[in-house]
Every structure is written in structure tokens, then in C-alpha cells.
Amino acid sequence: MKQLYHVLGAKQFERNELERLFDAALDMEKVVARGGDRRHEGRIMTTLFFEASTRTRLSFESAMHRLGGGVIGTENAAQFSSAIKGETLEDTIRIVSGYSDVIVMRHTEIGAAKRAAKVASIPVINAGDGAGEHPTQALLDAYTIRKEFGKIDGVKIAMVGDLAYGRTVHSLSYMLANYDDVMVYYISPDNVRIPDNVKRYMEEKGVRYEETNDLNSVAGSIDVLYQTRIQKERFPSAEEYEKASGQYIVDAELMSRMSKHAIVLHPLPRAGEITEEVDDDPRAAYFRQAVNGLYIRMALVDKCIVESKRN
């Protein structure tokens, strides 16, 4: 029987495995610097994206090419796949499993990746499931923090913006719970506060957190400002979106309140919540963060293929 290594959620990662993945990502930086290698020549990745993506999809595809493999798939699976004909997700996954060696899937529904993994005969990587989780984004976020500071223990981080529908902050919260003396400030409009299940998890793991509406009050004491987009497409109504939109903007004035060692992260894309004047500040790490996604995803793809034993 095949033993498959799936990447489905941030909670599956313990600290030792995270550190090994981060070390592997550092090695992948060297692989990219020398033009890639052919370790997975003949292997194929399928990208099934039922929801829009640029960075995640392209970085995964680049990762596979850098490792010598090939890529098939669709960037608009909801319209350009058998799903439009009524085929179930499970049947799609069963079929695609016969065509490739690893599936990277983004879906609109929470839990879709776990459904896929139950029927897949190859590894499944969750590239985002609705408002649920985005574990590979959390991995690259944590990797970026470690690269920028040399450690994650003791970090003080403010997660700002859409915390209700923002799957990246859910996954990053779970991942940071593996580290010691972390402090998390959840800063959001009232109608998109961090969900109770995330707070319960942090409490169970003994992670300190604080909820507030006031970014200015914590700006000077944090190491990481993790800004997120107010995701218009996830709100139940235009009125609810308008309540949350535009309340937190990272600009030069806010940056002046932050310490010299602090960094600004953002999962991207941005939609006005970080002004372009911030881009030239050396503390603006969000473009470095995006590039780190390639290295982490190379390490993940390599791990999935190597650890998933085939008959």
C-alpha cells in the first residue's frame, strides 16, 4: 500500500519538521542559484486551481520545473474542467492521480484538500481552501521570519486586516504556536475578527495573543507587521465589505512609528493597504517573502515525491 505525504494544514507540522523544511529551502536557494537540477526528471505535477491565483500557482510550477519535472493543469478549473459538467471533486482527483505524481490544488471550499487526499493515489498539496487554510503560505511566511531575524522564538507579530476570511493568518497562527515566547496581536475591524477556533487553538498551545482595533498602539513594539487584504470576494454583502475596507493602511507615517529592525509582510496581492512609498523601505520584506515561496515549495514538492512511496 502506498504511503503518501500530503500537505493539508498548518497543524500537521511540528517544530522539528518545520526546521528541517526550512533547512531544505535554504538548500533549494543554492539549487536555483546554479540553474536548477534534474532530480525529478520525468515526474509530473498537476495544478488544479478552482480559484484565482498568480504567486502560488506560478511559484509551484516554477518549483517543479527547477527540480527537473513537468507541469500540467489548469488555472481556472471551475470553468475549464469536467467540474462544469458536474463531475465530483473526488472523481477528478481519482483521474488526475493517474496522470501525475503530485497534485497542487486550490479550491473555494473549506476542507476540499482533505476530501481530495482521501481518494488520491498521489500526494496532495493544499494551495488554499476557501476561507480555511493556506499552509504553504504559512510555511513561507515563517521561513521569511526566520531568515530575516535568524529565529522565530520570541517574535512579536501584529496580524492586520481581514482575519475572519484570511486563511493565511489562520495557518500562520497555527504554525507560530510551535515556537516559544511568541506574542500575536490580532488587529482588525469588528466584522472580520479572528475566529474563535483559532483563538482556542492558541490558548491550548499557550500562545499569548491580544485583540485590538488600534494598530498605532502596538506599532512601536512589534517585530513583524503582517498586513492582509480585505477580501471583497469573500464578504456576504457589499455593506459588510465597506465596513471593513480601508481602516488600516501601512504608509510612511505608520512606518515611522515602527522600530528599525521590524519588517512588513503581506501574502499579496495588495489592494491599497500598503502604499507604494513603503516599497523602498528596507523593512518592506513582502517582495522578498514572495520569492521565498519558490524555495519553500521546491522543498515541499521534493519531500512529497521522495516520501510518498509508489508501488
CSV table of C-alpha atoms in Angstrom, one decimal:
chain,number,residue,atom,x,y,z
A,1,MET,CA,0.0,0.0,0.0
A,2,LYS,CA,1.3,3.4,-0.9
A,3,GLN,CA,2.4,5.7,1.9
A,4,LEU,CA,1.5,9.3,0.9
A,5,TYR,CA,2.8,12.5,2.3
A,6,HIS,CA,0.2,15.2,1.9
A,7,VAL,CA,0.3,18.9,2.9
A,8,LEU,CA,-3.2,19.7,4.1
A,9,GLY,CA,-3.0,22.1,7.0
A,10,ALA,CA,-0.6,24.0,9.2
A,11,LYS,CA,-1.4,22.0,12.3
A,12,GLN,CA,0.3,18.9,10.8
A,13,PHE,CA,3.7,20.5,11.2
A,14,GLU,CA,5.7,20.2,14.4
A,15,ARG,CA,8.8,22.3,15.1
A,16,ASN,CA,11.4,19.7,14.2
A,17,GLU,CA,9.8,19.1,10.8
A,18,LEU,CA,9.5,22.9,10.2
A,19,GLU,CA,13.2,23.4,10.9
A,20,ARG,CA,14.1,20.5,8.5
A,21,LEU,CA,11.9,22.1,5.8
A,22,PHE,CA,13.5,25.5,6.3
A,23,ASP,CA,16.9,24.0,6.0
A,24,ALA,CA,15.8,22.2,2.9
A,25,ALA,CA,14.5,25.5,1.5
A,26,LEU,CA,17.9,27.1,2.1
A,27,ASP,CA,19.5,24.3,0.1
A,28,MET,CA,16.9,25.0,-2.7
A,29,GLU,CA,18.1,28.5,-2.9
A,30,LYS,CA,21.5,27.1,-3.9
A,31,VAL,CA,19.8,24.8,-6.4
A,32,VAL,CA,18.1,27.8,-8.0
A,33,ALA,CA,21.4,29.8,-8.0
A,34,ARG,CA,23.1,27.1,-10.1
A,35,GLY,CA,20.2,26.8,-12.5
A,36,GLY,CA,18.2,24.0,-11.0
A,37,ASP,CA,18.8,20.3,-11.2
A,38,ARG,CA,17.2,17.2,-12.7
A,39,ARG,CA,16.3,15.2,-9.5
A,40,HIS,CA,12.7,14.8,-10.5
A,41,GLU,CA,13.0,14.5,-14.3
A,42,GLY,CA,10.1,12.5,-15.7
A,43,ARG,CA,7.8,13.4,-12.8
A,44,ILE,CA,4.7,15.5,-13.4
A,45,MET,CA,2.8,17.9,-11.2
A,46,THR,CA,-0.9,18.7,-11.8
A,47,THR,CA,-2.1,22.2,-10.7
A,48,LEU,CA,-5.8,22.3,-10.1
A,49,PHE,CA,-6.9,25.8,-9.3
A,50,PHE,CA,-10.6,26.3,-8.8
A,51,GLU,CA,-9.9,29.8,-7.5
A,52,ALA,CA,-7.8,32.6,-8.9
A,53,SER,CA,-4.0,32.6,-8.2
A,54,THR,CA,-0.8,34.1,-9.5
A,55,ARG,CA,2.0,33.8,-7.0
A,56,THR,CA,1.0,30.4,-5.5
A,57,ARG,CA,0.4,28.7,-8.9
A,58,LEU,CA,3.4,30.1,-10.7
A,59,SER,CA,5.8,29.5,-7.8
A,60,PHE,CA,4.7,25.9,-7.6
A,61,GLU,CA,5.0,25.4,-11.3
A,62,SER,CA,8.4,27.1,-11.2
A,63,ALA,CA,9.4,24.9,-8.3
A,64,MET,CA,8.6,21.7,-10.3
A,65,HIS,CA,10.5,23.0,-13.4
A,66,ARG,CA,13.5,23.9,-11.2
A,67,LEU,CA,13.6,20.3,-10.0
A,68,GLY,CA,13.5,18.9,-13.5
A,69,GLY,CA,9.9,17.9,-13.6
A,70,GLY,CA,6.9,18.9,-15.8
A,71,VAL,CA,3.6,20.5,-15.1
A,72,ILE,CA,0.1,20.0,-16.4
A,73,GLY,CA,-3.2,21.5,-15.2
A,74,THR,CA,-5.5,24.5,-15.3
A,75,GLU,CA,-5.6,27.9,-13.7
A,76,ASN,CA,-9.4,28.1,-13.9
A,77,ALA,CA,-10.6,24.6,-13.1
A,78,ALA,CA,-14.1,25.8,-12.1
A,79,GLN,CA,-14.8,26.8,-15.7
A,80,PHE,CA,-12.3,24.7,-17.7
A,81,SER,CA,-12.5,21.3,-16.3
A,82,SER,CA,-15.1,18.5,-16.0
A,83,ALA,CA,-16.4,20.2,-12.9
A,84,ILE,CA,-18.5,22.4,-15.1
A,85,LYS,CA,-20.1,19.2,-16.4
A,86,GLY,CA,-21.0,18.1,-12.9
A,87,GLU,CA,-18.0,15.8,-12.1
A,88,THR,CA,-17.3,15.5,-8.4
A,89,LEU,CA,-14.1,16.7,-6.9
A,90,GLU,CA,-13.4,13.1,-5.8
A,91,ASP,CA,-13.7,11.7,-9.4
A,92,THR,CA,-11.5,14.5,-10.7
A,93,ILE,CA,-8.8,13.6,-8.2
A,94,ARG,CA,-9.0,9.9,-8.9
A,95,ILE,CA,-8.5,10.5,-12.6
A,96,VAL,CA,-5.7,13.1,-12.2
A,97,SER,CA,-3.9,10.8,-9.9
A,98,GLY,CA,-3.3,8.5,-12.8
A,99,TYR,CA,-1.7,11.3,-14.9
A,100,SER,CA,0.8,12.7,-12.5
A,101,ASP,CA,3.0,12.4,-9.4
A,102,VAL,CA,1.7,15.2,-7.2
A,103,ILE,CA,-1.4,17.4,-7.1
A,104,VAL,CA,-1.4,21.1,-6.0
A,105,MET,CA,-4.9,22.2,-5.5
A,106,ARG,CA,-6.7,25.5,-4.6
A,107,HIS,CA,-10.4,25.3,-4.0
A,108,THR,CA,-13.2,27.6,-2.9
A,109,GLU,CA,-14.5,25.2,-0.2
A,110,ILE,CA,-13.0,24.7,3.2
A,111,GLY,CA,-11.9,21.1,3.6
A,112,ALA,CA,-11.6,20.4,-0.1
A,113,ALA,CA,-7.9,19.4,0.1
A,114,LYS,CA,-8.7,16.8,2.8
A,115,ARG,CA,-11.5,15.4,0.6
A,116,ALA,CA,-9.0,15.1,-2.3
A,117,ALA,CA,-6.4,13.4,-0.2
A,118,LYS,CA,-8.9,10.7,0.9
A,119,VAL,CA,-9.2,9.4,-2.7
A,120,ALA,CA,-5.9,10.4,-4.2
A,121,SER,CA,-3.2,7.8,-5.0
A,122,ILE,CA,-0.5,10.5,-5.1
A,123,PRO,CA,0.4,13.4,-2.7
A,124,VAL,CA,-2.0,16.4,-2.5
A,125,ILE,CA,-0.8,19.8,-1.5
A,126,ASN,CA,-3.4,22.3,-0.2
A,127,ALA,CA,-2.8,25.6,-2.0
A,128,GLY,CA,-5.7,27.3,-0.2
A,129,ASP,CA,-9.2,26.1,0.6
A,130,GLY,CA,-11.7,28.9,0.7
A,131,ALA,CA,-11.5,30.8,4.0
A,132,GLY,CA,-10.0,27.8,5.7
A,133,GLU,CA,-6.2,27.4,5.5
A,134,HIS,CA,-3.2,28.1,3.3
A,135,PRO,CA,-0.4,26.0,4.8
A,136,THR,CA,2.3,26.6,2.2
A,137,GLN,CA,1.8,30.4,2.6
A,138,ALA,CA,2.3,30.0,6.3
A,139,LEU,CA,5.5,28.0,5.7
A,140,LEU,CA,7.0,30.7,3.5
A,141,ASP,CA,5.9,33.3,6.0
A,142,ALA,CA,7.6,31.5,8.9
A,143,TYR,CA,10.6,30.9,6.7
A,144,THR,CA,10.8,34.6,5.9
A,145,ILE,CA,10.7,35.5,9.6
A,146,ARG,CA,13.5,33.0,10.4
A,147,LYS,CA,15.6,34.4,7.5
A,148,GLU,CA,15.1,38.0,8.5
A,149,PHE,CA,15.7,37.5,12.2
A,150,GLY,CA,17.6,34.3,12.4
A,151,LYS,CA,14.9,32.8,14.7
A,152,ILE,CA,11.2,32.7,15.3
A,153,ASP,CA,11.2,32.3,19.1
A,154,GLY,CA,10.3,35.5,20.9
A,155,VAL,CA,8.8,37.2,17.9
A,156,LYS,CA,6.1,39.8,18.3
A,157,ILE,CA,3.8,39.9,15.4
A,158,ALA,CA,0.7,42.0,14.5
A,159,MET,CA,-1.7,40.4,12.1
A,160,VAL,CA,-3.7,43.1,10.5
A,161,GLY,CA,-6.8,43.3,8.3
A,162,ASP,CA,-9.2,40.5,7.3
A,163,LEU,CA,-8.7,38.0,10.0
A,164,ALA,CA,-12.0,36.2,9.6
A,165,TYR,CA,-11.8,35.2,6.0
A,166,GLY,CA,-8.0,35.5,5.7
A,167,ARG,CA,-6.8,31.9,5.6
A,168,THR,CA,-3.2,32.9,5.7
A,169,VAL,CA,-3.4,34.3,9.2
A,170,HIS,CA,-5.2,31.2,10.4
A,171,SER,CA,-2.4,28.9,9.1
A,172,LEU,CA,0.4,31.2,10.3
A,173,SER,CA,-1.1,31.4,13.8
A,174,TYR,CA,-1.2,27.6,14.0
A,175,MET,CA,2.4,27.4,12.8
A,176,LEU,CA,3.8,30.0,15.2
A,177,ALA,CA,2.3,28.0,18.0
A,178,ASN,CA,5.3,25.7,17.6
A,179,TYR,CA,7.7,28.3,18.9
A,180,ASP,CA,8.5,29.8,22.3
A,181,ASP,CA,7.5,33.2,23.7
A,182,VAL,CA,5.6,34.3,20.6
A,183,MET,CA,3.2,37.2,21.0
A,184,VAL,CA,0.4,37.8,18.5
A,185,TYR,CA,-1.7,41.0,18.2
A,186,TYR,CA,-4.9,40.4,16.2
A,187,ILE,CA,-5.9,43.8,14.7
A,188,SER,CA,-9.0,44.0,12.6
A,189,PRO,CA,-12.3,45.7,12.0
A,190,ASP,CA,-15.0,44.3,14.3
A,191,ASN,CA,-16.8,42.4,11.5
A,192,VAL,CA,-13.7,40.4,10.5
A,193,ARG,CA,-12.1,39.5,13.8
A,194,ILE,CA,-10.0,36.3,14.2
A,195,PRO,CA,-12.3,33.3,14.5
A,196,ASP,CA,-12.9,31.7,17.9
A,197,ASN,CA,-11.5,28.3,16.8
A,198,VAL,CA,-8.1,30.0,16.1
A,199,LYS,CA,-8.1,31.7,19.5
A,200,ARG,CA,-9.0,28.4,21.2
A,201,TYR,CA,-6.0,26.7,19.5
A,202,MET,CA,-3.6,29.4,20.6
A,203,GLU,CA,-4.9,29.2,24.1
A,204,GLU,CA,-4.5,25.4,24.1
A,205,LYS,CA,-0.9,25.8,22.9
A,206,GLY,CA,-0.2,28.5,25.5
A,207,VAL,CA,0.5,31.3,22.9
A,208,ARG,CA,-0.1,34.8,24.1
A,209,TYR,CA,-2.4,36.9,22.0
A,210,GLU,CA,-4.3,40.2,22.2
A,211,GLU,CA,-7.2,41.5,20.1
A,212,THR,CA,-7.4,45.2,19.4
A,213,ASN,CA,-8.6,47.7,16.9
A,214,ASP,CA,-5.6,50.1,17.5
A,215,LEU,CA,-2.6,49.4,15.2
A,216,ASN,CA,-0.9,52.6,16.3
A,217,SER,CA,-0.7,51.4,19.9
A,218,VAL,CA,1.4,48.4,19.1
A,219,ALA,CA,3.3,49.5,16.0
A,220,GLY,CA,6.4,50.5,18.0
A,221,SER,CA,6.7,47.3,19.9
A,222,ILE,CA,6.3,44.6,17.2
A,223,ASP,CA,8.9,42.8,15.1
A,224,VAL,CA,6.6,41.8,12.3
A,225,LEU,CA,3.6,43.6,10.8
A,226,TYR,CA,1.7,41.1,8.8
A,227,GLN,CA,-0.7,43.1,6.7
A,228,THR,CA,-3.6,41.4,4.8
A,229,ARG,CA,-6.0,42.4,2.1
A,230,ILE,CA,-9.7,43.0,2.9
A,231,GLN,CA,-11.0,40.3,0.6
A,232,LYS,CA,-14.1,41.7,-1.1
A,233,GLU,CA,-14.9,38.4,-2.8
A,234,ARG,CA,-15.4,36.6,0.5
A,235,PHE,CA,-17.9,39.0,2.1
A,236,PRO,CA,-21.6,38.1,2.2
A,237,SER,CA,-22.6,41.7,1.1
A,238,ALA,CA,-21.1,44.9,-0.2
A,239,GLU,CA,-22.2,46.6,3.0
A,240,GLU,CA,-20.1,44.3,5.2
A,241,TYR,CA,-17.1,44.8,2.9
A,242,GLU,CA,-17.5,48.6,3.2
A,243,LYS,CA,-17.5,48.3,7.0
A,244,ALA,CA,-14.0,46.7,6.9
A,245,SER,CA,-12.4,48.3,3.9
A,246,GLY,CA,-9.7,51.0,4.3
A,247,GLN,CA,-9.3,51.0,8.0
A,248,TYR,CA,-5.7,50.0,8.2
A,249,ILE,CA,-3.1,51.5,5.8
A,250,VAL,CA,0.6,50.9,6.0
A,251,ASP,CA,2.2,54.2,4.9
A,252,ALA,CA,5.3,56.2,5.7
A,253,GLU,CA,3.7,57.7,8.8
A,254,LEU,CA,3.0,54.3,10.2
A,255,MET,CA,6.5,53.1,9.3
A,256,SER,CA,7.9,56.0,11.3
A,257,ARG,CA,6.3,54.5,14.4
A,258,MET,CA,7.9,51.1,13.9
A,259,SER,CA,11.3,50.0,15.1
A,260,LYS,CA,14.3,50.0,12.8
A,261,HIS,CA,14.5,46.2,13.0
A,262,ALA,CA,10.8,45.5,12.3
A,263,ILE,CA,9.6,44.1,8.9
A,264,VAL,CA,6.4,44.3,7.0
A,265,LEU,CA,5.0,41.2,5.4
A,266,HIS,CA,2.0,40.7,3.1
A,267,PRO,CA,0.8,37.5,1.4
A,268,LEU,CA,-0.2,39.6,-1.6
A,269,PRO,CA,-1.8,40.8,-3.8
A,270,ARG,CA,-2.3,44.2,-2.1
A,271,ALA,CA,-5.1,46.5,-2.8
A,272,GLY,CA,-4.2,49.8,-1.3
A,273,GLU,CA,-3.5,48.6,2.2
A,274,ILE,CA,0.3,49.2,1.7
A,275,THR,CA,1.2,52.4,-0.1
A,276,GLU,CA,3.9,52.3,-2.8
A,277,GLU,CA,6.0,54.8,-0.8
A,278,VAL,CA,6.8,51.9,1.6
A,279,ASP,CA,8.3,49.7,-1.1
A,280,ASP,CA,11.7,51.3,-0.9
A,281,ASP,CA,12.0,51.0,2.9
A,282,PRO,CA,14.4,48.1,3.7
A,283,ARG,CA,11.9,46.9,6.3
A,284,ALA,CA,9.4,46.2,3.5
A,285,ALA,CA,10.0,42.4,3.2
A,286,TYR,CA,6.9,41.4,1.2
A,287,PHE,CA,8.7,41.0,-2.2
A,288,ARG,CA,11.5,39.0,-0.5
A,289,GLN,CA,8.7,37.0,1.1
A,290,ALA,CA,7.1,36.2,-2.2
A,291,VAL,CA,10.5,34.9,-3.7
A,292,ASN,CA,10.9,32.7,-0.6
A,293,GLY,CA,7.7,30.9,-1.7
A,294,LEU,CA,9.7,29.3,-4.5
A,295,TYR,CA,12.3,27.8,-2.2
A,296,ILE,CA,9.7,26.5,0.3
A,297,ARG,CA,7.6,25.0,-2.4
A,298,MET,CA,10.6,23.3,-4.0
A,299,ALA,CA,11.4,21.8,-0.7
A,300,LEU,CA,7.8,20.7,-0.2
A,301,VAL,CA,7.4,19.2,-3.7
A,302,ASP,CA,10.7,17.3,-3.2
A,303,LYS,CA,9.5,16.0,0.2
A,304,CYS,CA,6.1,14.9,-1.2
A,305,ILE,CA,7.7,12.9,-4.1
A,306,VAL,CA,10.5,11.4,-2.1
A,307,GLU,CA,8.4,10.4,0.9
A,308,SER,CA,5.4,9.1,-0.9
A,309,LYS,CA,6.3,5.6,-1.8
A,310,ARG,CA,4.9,4.2,-5.0
A,311,ASN,CA,4.2,0.5,-5.8
